[in-house]
Coordinates of C-alpha atoms in Angstrom, one line a residue:
X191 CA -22.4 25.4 30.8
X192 CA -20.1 23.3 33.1
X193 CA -17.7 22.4 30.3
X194 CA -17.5 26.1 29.5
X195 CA -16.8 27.2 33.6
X196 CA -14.1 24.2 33.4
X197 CA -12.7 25.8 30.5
X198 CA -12.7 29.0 31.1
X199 CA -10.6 28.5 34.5
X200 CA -8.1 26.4 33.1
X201 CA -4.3 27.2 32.6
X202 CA -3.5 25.9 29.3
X203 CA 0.0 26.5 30.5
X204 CA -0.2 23.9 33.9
X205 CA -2.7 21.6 32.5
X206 CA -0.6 18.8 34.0
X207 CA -1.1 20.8 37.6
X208 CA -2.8 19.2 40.0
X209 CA -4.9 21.8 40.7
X210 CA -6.2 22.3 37.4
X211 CA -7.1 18.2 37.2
X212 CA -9.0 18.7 40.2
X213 CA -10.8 21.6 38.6
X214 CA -12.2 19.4 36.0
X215 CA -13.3 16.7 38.5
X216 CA -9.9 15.0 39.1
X217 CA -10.0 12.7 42.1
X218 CA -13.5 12.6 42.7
X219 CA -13.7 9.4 41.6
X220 CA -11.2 7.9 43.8
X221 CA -12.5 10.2 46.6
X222 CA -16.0 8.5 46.7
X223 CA -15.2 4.8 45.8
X224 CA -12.3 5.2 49.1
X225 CA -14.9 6.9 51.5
X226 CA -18.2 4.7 50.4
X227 CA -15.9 1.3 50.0
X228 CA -17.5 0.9 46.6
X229 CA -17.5 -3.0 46.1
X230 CA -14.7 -3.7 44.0
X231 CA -17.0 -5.8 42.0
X232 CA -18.9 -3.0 41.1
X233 CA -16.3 -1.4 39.1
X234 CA -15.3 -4.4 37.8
X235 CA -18.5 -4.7 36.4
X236 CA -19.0 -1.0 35.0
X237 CA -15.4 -1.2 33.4
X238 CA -16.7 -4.5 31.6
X239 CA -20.3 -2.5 30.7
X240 CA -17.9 0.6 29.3
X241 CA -16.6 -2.1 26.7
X242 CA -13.2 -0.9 27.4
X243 CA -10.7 -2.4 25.8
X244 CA -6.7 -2.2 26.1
X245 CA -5.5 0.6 24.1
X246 CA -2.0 -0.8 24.3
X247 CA -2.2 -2.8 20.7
X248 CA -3.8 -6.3 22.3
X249 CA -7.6 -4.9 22.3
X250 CA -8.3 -7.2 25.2
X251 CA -11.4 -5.9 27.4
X252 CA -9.7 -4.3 30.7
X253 CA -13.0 -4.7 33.4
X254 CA -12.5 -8.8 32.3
X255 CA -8.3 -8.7 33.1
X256 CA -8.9 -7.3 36.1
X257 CA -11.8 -10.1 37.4
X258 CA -8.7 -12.6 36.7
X259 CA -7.4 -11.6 40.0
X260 CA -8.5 -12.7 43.6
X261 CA -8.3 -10.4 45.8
X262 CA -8.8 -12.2 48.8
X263 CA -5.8 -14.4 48.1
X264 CA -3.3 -14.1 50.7
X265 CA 0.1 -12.3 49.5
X266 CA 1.1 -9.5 47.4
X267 CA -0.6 -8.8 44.3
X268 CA 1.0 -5.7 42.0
X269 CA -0.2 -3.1 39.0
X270 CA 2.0 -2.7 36.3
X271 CA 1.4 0.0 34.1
X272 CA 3.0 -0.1 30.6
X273 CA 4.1 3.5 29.3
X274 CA 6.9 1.8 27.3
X275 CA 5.1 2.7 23.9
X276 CA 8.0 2.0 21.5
X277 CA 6.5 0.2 18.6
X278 CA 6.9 3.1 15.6
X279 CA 4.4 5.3 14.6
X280 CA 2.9 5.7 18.4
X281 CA 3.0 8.6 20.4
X282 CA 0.0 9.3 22.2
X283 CA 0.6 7.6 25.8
X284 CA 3.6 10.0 25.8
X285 CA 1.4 13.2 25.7
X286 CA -0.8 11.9 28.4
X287 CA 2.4 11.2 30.8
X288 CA 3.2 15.1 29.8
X289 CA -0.4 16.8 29.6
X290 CA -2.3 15.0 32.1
X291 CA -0.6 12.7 34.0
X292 CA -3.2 13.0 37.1
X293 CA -5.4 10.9 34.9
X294 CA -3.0 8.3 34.8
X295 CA -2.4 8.2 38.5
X296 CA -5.9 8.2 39.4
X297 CA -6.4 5.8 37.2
X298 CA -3.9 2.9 38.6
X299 CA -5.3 3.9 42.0
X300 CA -8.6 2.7 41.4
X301 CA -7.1 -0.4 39.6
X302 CA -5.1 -0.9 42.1
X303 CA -8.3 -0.5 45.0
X304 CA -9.9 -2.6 42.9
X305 CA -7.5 -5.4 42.7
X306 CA -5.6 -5.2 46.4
X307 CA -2.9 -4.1 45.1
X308 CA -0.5 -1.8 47.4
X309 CA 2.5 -1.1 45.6
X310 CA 1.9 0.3 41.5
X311 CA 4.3 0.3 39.1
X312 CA 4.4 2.6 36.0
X313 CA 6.9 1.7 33.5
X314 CA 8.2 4.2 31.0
X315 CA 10.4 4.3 28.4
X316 CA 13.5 5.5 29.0
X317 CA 14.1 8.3 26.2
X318 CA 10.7 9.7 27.8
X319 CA 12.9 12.2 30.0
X320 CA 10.0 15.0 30.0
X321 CA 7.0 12.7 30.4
X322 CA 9.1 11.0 33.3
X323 CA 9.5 13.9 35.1
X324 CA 5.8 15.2 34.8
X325 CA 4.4 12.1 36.1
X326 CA 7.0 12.0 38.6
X327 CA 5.8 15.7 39.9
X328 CA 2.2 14.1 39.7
X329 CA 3.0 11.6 42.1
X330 CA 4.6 13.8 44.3
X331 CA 1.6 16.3 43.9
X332 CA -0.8 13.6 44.1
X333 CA 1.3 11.9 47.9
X334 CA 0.8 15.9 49.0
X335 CA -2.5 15.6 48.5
X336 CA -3.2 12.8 50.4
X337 CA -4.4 10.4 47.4
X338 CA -0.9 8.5 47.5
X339 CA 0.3 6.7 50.5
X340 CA -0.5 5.1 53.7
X341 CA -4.3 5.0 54.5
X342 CA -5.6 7.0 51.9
X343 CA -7.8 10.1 52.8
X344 CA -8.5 7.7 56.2
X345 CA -9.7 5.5 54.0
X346 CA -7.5 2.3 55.4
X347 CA -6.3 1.7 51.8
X348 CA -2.5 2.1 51.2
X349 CA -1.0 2.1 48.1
X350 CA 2.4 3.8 47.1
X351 CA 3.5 4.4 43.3
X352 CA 7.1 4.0 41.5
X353 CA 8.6 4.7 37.9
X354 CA 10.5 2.4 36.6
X355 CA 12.3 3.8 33.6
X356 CA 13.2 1.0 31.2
X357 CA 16.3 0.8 28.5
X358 CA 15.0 1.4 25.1
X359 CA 14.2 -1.7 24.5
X360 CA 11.0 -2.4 22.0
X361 CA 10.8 -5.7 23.4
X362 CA 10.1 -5.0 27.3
X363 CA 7.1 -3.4 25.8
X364 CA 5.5 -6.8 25.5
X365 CA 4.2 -7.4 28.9
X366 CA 6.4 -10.4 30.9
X367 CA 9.7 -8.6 29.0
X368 CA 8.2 -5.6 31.4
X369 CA 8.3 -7.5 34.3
X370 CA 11.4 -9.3 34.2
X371 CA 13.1 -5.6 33.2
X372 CA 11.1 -4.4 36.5
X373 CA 13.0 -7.3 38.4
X374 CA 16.1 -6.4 37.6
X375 CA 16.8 -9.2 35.1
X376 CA 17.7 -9.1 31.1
X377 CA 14.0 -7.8 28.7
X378 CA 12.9 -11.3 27.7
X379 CA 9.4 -12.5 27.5
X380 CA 8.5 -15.7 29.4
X381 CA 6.7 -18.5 28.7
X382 CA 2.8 -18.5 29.3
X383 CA 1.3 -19.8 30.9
X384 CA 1.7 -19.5 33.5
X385 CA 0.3 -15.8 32.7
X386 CA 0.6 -12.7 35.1
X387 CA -2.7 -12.5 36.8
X388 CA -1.6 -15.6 38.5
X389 CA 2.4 -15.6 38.2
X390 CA 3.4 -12.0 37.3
X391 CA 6.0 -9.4 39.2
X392 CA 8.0 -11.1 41.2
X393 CA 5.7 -14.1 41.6
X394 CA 2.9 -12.3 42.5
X395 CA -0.5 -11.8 40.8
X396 CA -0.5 -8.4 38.5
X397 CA -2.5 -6.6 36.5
X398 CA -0.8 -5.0 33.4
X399 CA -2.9 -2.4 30.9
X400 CA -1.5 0.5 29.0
X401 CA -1.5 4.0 30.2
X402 CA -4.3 5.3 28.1
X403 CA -6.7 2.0 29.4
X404 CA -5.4 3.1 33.1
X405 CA -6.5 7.1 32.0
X406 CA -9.2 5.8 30.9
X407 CA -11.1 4.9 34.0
X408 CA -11.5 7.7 36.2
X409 CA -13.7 9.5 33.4
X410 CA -15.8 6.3 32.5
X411 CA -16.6 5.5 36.0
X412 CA -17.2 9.8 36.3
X413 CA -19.4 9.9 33.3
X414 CA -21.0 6.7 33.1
X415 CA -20.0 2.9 32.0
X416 CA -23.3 3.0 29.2
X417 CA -22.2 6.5 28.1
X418 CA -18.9 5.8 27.5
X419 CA -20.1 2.8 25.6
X420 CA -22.1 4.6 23.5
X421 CA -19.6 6.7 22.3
X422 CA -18.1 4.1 20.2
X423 CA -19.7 1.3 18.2
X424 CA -20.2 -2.1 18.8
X425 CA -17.3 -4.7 20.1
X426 CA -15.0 -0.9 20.0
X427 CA -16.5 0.8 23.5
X428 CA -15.6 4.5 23.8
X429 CA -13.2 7.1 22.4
X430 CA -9.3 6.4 21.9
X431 CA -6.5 8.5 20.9
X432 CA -5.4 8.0 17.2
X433 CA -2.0 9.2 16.5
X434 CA -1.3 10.4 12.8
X435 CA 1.8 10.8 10.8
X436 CA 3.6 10.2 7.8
X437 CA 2.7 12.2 4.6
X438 CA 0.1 14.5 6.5
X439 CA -0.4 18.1 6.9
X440 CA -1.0 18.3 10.3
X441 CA 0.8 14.9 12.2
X442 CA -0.6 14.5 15.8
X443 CA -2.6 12.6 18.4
X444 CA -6.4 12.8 17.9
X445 CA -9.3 11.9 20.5
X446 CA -12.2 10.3 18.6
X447 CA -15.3 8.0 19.3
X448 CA -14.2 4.2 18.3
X449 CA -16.1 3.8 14.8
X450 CA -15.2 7.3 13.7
X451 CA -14.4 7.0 9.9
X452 CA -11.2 7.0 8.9
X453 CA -11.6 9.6 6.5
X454 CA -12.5 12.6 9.7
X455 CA -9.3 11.5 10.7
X456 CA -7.4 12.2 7.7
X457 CA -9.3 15.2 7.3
X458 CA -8.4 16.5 11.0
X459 CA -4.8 15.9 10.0
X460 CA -5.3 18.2 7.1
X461 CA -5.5 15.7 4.0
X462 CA -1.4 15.1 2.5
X463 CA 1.1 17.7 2.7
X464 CA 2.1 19.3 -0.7
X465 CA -0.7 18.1 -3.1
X466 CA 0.5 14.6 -3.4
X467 CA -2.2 11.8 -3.7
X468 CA -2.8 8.8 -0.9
X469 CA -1.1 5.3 -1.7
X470 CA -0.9 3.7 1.5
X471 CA -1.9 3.6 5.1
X472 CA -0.5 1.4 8.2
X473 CA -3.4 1.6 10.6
X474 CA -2.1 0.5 14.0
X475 CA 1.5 1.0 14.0
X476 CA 4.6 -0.5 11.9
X477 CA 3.1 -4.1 13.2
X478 CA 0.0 -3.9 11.5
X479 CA -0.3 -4.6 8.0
X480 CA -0.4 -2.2 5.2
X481 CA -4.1 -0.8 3.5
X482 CA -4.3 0.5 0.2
X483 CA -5.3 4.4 0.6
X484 CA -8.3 3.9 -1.6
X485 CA -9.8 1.2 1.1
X486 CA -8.5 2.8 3.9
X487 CA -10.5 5.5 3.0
X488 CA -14.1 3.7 3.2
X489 CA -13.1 2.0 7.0
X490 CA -13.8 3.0 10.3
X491 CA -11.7 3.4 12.8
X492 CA -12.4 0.2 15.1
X493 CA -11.3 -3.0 15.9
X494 CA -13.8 -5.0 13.6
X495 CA -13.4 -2.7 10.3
X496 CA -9.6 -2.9 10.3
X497 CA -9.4 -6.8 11.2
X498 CA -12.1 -7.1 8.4
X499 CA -9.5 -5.4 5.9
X500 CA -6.8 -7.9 6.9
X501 CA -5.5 -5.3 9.3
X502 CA -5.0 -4.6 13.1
X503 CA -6.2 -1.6 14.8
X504 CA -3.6 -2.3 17.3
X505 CA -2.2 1.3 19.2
X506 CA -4.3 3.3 17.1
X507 CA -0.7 4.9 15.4
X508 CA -1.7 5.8 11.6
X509 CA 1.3 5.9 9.5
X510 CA 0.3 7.5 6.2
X511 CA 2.3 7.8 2.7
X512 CA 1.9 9.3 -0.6
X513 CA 2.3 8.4 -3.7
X514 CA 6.3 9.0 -3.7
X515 CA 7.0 6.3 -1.6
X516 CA 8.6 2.8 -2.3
X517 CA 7.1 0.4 -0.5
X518 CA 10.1 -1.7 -0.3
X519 CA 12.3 0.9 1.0
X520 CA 9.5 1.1 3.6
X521 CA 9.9 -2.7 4.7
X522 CA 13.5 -2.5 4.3
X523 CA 13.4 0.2 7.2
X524 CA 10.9 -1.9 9.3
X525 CA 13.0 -4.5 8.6
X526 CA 16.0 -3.7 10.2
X527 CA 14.0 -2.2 13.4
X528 CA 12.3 -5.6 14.3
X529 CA 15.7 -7.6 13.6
X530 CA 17.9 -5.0 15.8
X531 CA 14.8 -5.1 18.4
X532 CA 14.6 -8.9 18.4
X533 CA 15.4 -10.3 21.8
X534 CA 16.7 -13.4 20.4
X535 CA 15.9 -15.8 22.7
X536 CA 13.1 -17.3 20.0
X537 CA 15.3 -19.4 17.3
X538 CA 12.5 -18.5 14.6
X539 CA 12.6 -15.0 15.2
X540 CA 16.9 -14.2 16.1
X541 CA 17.3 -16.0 12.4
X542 CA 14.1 -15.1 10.7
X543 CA 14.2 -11.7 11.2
X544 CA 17.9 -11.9 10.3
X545 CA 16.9 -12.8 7.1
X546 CA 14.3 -10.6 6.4
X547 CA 16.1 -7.5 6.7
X548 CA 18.3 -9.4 4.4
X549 CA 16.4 -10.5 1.5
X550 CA 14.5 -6.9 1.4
X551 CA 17.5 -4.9 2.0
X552 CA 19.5 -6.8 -1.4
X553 CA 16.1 -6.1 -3.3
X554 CA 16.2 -2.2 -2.2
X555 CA 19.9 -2.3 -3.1
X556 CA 19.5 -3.8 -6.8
X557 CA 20.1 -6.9 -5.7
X558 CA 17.6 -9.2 -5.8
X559 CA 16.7 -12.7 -6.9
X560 CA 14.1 -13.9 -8.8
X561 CA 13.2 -16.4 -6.0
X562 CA 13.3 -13.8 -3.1
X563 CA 9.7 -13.0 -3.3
X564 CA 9.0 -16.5 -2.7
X565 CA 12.0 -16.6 0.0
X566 CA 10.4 -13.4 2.1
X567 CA 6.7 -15.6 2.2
X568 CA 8.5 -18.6 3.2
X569 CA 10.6 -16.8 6.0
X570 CA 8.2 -15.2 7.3
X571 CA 5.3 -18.5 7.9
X572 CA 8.3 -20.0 9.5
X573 CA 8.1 -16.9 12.0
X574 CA 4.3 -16.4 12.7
X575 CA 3.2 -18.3 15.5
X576 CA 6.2 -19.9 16.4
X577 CA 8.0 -17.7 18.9
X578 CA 7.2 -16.9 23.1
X579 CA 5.7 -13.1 22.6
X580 CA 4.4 -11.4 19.1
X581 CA 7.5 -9.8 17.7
X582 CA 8.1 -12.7 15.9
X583 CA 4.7 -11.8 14.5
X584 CA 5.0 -7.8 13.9
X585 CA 8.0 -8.4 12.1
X586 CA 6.0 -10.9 9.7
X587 CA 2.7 -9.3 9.1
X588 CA 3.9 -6.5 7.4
X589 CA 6.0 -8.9 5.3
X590 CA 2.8 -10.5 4.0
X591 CA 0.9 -7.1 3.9
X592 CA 3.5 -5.6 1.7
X593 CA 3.5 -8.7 -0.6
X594 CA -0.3 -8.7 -0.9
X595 CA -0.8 -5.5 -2.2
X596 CA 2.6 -4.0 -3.5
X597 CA 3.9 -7.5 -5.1
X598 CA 4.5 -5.7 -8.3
X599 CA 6.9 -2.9 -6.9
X600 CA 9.3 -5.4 -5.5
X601 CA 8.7 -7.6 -8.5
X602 CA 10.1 -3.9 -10.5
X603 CA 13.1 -4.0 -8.3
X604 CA 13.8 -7.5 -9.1
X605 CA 13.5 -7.0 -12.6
X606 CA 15.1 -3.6 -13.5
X607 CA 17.4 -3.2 -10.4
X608 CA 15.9 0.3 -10.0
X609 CA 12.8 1.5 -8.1
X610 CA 9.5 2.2 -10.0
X611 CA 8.6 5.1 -7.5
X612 CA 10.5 7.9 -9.8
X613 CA 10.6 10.4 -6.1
X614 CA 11.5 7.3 -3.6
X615 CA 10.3 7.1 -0.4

């Protein structure tokens, strides 16, 4: 009955309104742990019972990166909150920046309680004009309201919020990239350690989790740690947002429990568009490596199931394609994004990822060698593991992925010069 009064009162039209989070229980949260000085221990520990874990890519449990800090420690310690969300294939933290951004504020409040910090930064990506603005407003809503600010509802806590709108670059998206770009200085990742819950924005100690982690929070700690828990399975705590795309009927973002079977998914998403038959799914964005339809289509949608299949689960962004598509046009495209995205400050990955694009592009083109199969899993060991932040790595594991499952179709356009996908990608 209380679901359907929330419902029934709510202005599809405004949802990002302040007024209509508050009529959903927006702020309560906040509200109590601010007037009953909840122990930030406490929610430390009932983010760690939620099994919550980043929903940025990493998967790393969020009530554990915030115990990293000390929050007795004399100086300044900051949030970040990381709403760059430009790896391809993801769009979900986008929709929550334009559909209910009070979530995300509430959220990075009580982080921010929780770990001392007084000043909050959300960083979004710079194309995001429309999900700036509506957080923005939020803020602005949420200052008016009293929940932003000096000495919050009287509570003695202070703790003011900025966008930072960052450059379109895919890079500041890895986390110290995001901090120097904060700073003022060139997107490069630094070297860790030292790590950012010690040395972070500007040589303070910071928290950094993704917006939908930071959304997250004010409805586990509203509903309940265990419950939250319970929605998912095992080692994949909760619900998460999958966003679809590709060859589907009905692209979009999806809210389902963690362990939901891939297949639900699809079906939400209404199956493939025009009749055509499944070939080929990238389960966590362009990083993660390819899965055969066929095996996709027994998984679950958790972190275990889709490492278990050689895969990550990573943003949750499901790329899907039909039986039309060449896989190496598919790589040749990824291909060029990670090379043009590549900082180049990592030898392994300004050359590697160079040559890549290279080698796949001259097989796409008709021009490949008989040794370039052998080239591309050469190239890209000398990538993996080898450079300061992971896009040395995206742009190699779908390299290998590609070559593990799809070997013959470059193999074809070695061979015949031609691709043996009659409809191309």
């Amino acid at each position: 009955m209380a679901n359907e009064v929330i419902f029934k009162n709510l202005d599809l039209d405004r949802l990002w309104d302040i007024d209509q989070y508050r009529s959903r229980g927006g702020y309560e949260v906040l509200t109590k742990i601010l007037t009953e000085k909840t122990p930030p221990a406490e929610i430390i520990d009932g983010m760690k019972t939620s099994g919550l874990r980043g929903r940025g890519g990493a998967g790393f449990p969020t009530g554990l990166k915030w115990s990293f800090i000390n929050r007795d420690a004399p100086g300044d310690k900051y949030l970040v909150c990381n709403s760059d969300e430009g790896e391809p294939g993801t769009f979900k933290d986008r929709d929550i920046l334009r559909y209910n951004p009070h979530a995300l504020v509430e959220g990075m409040l009580i982080a921010s309680y929780v770990i001392d910090a007084h000043r909050a930064y959300n960083y979004i990506r710079g194309e995001f004009w429309e999900p700036y603005e509506r957080f923005q407003d939020a803020i602005d809503q949420a200052r008016a309201a009293g929940f932003v600010g000096k000495n919050i509802l009287g509570s003695g806590f202070d703790c003011e919020l900025n966008v930072h709108l960052g450059g379109g670059a895919y890079v500041c998206g890895e986390e110290t990239a995001l901090l120097e770009s904060i700073e003022g200085k060139k997107g490069q990742p630094r070297y860790k350690p030292p790590f950012p819950a010690h040395v972070g924005l500007y040589g303070c100690p910071t928290v950094i989790n993704n917006t939908e982690t930071l959304a997250s929070v004010p409805t586990i700690l509203r509903e309940g740690a265990e419950q939250f828990r319970d929605l998912g399975v095992e080692n994949s705590g909760g619900s998460k947002l999958f966003s679809i795309s590709g060859h589907v009927k009905n692209p979009g973002v999806f809210e389902l429990p963690m362990g939901t079977p891939f297949s639900e998914l699809f079906e939400l998403a209404g199956g493939m568009r025009d009749g055509s038959k499944i070939k080929a799914v990238i389960p966590g964005g362009s990083s993660s490596p390819v899965i055969p339809g066929e095996i996709m289509l027994d998984l679950t949608m958790d972190y275990d199931a889709i490492a278990k299949a050689g895969s990550m689960l990573g943003s949750g962004a499901v790329i899907v394609m039909d039986d039309t598509t060449c896989m190496v046009k598919v790589l040749d495209r990824m291909g060029y994004f990670y090379h043009e995205e590549s900082c180049g400050q990592c030898t392994p990955c300004r050359e590697g990822t160079g040559w890549l694009y290279r080698i796949v592009h001259r097989i796409e083109n008709g021009q490949g060698r008989p040794e370039d199969i052998d080239l591309l899993m050469d190239v890209q060991n000398r990538i993996r593991g080898k450079t300061i932040c992971a896009l040395g790595d995206a742009a190699a594991m779908p390299v290998a992925g590609m070559l593990r499952y799809y070997q013959n179709e470059f193999q074809y356009h070695i061979d015949h010069k031609k691709c043996m996908v009659g409809a191309g990608a």
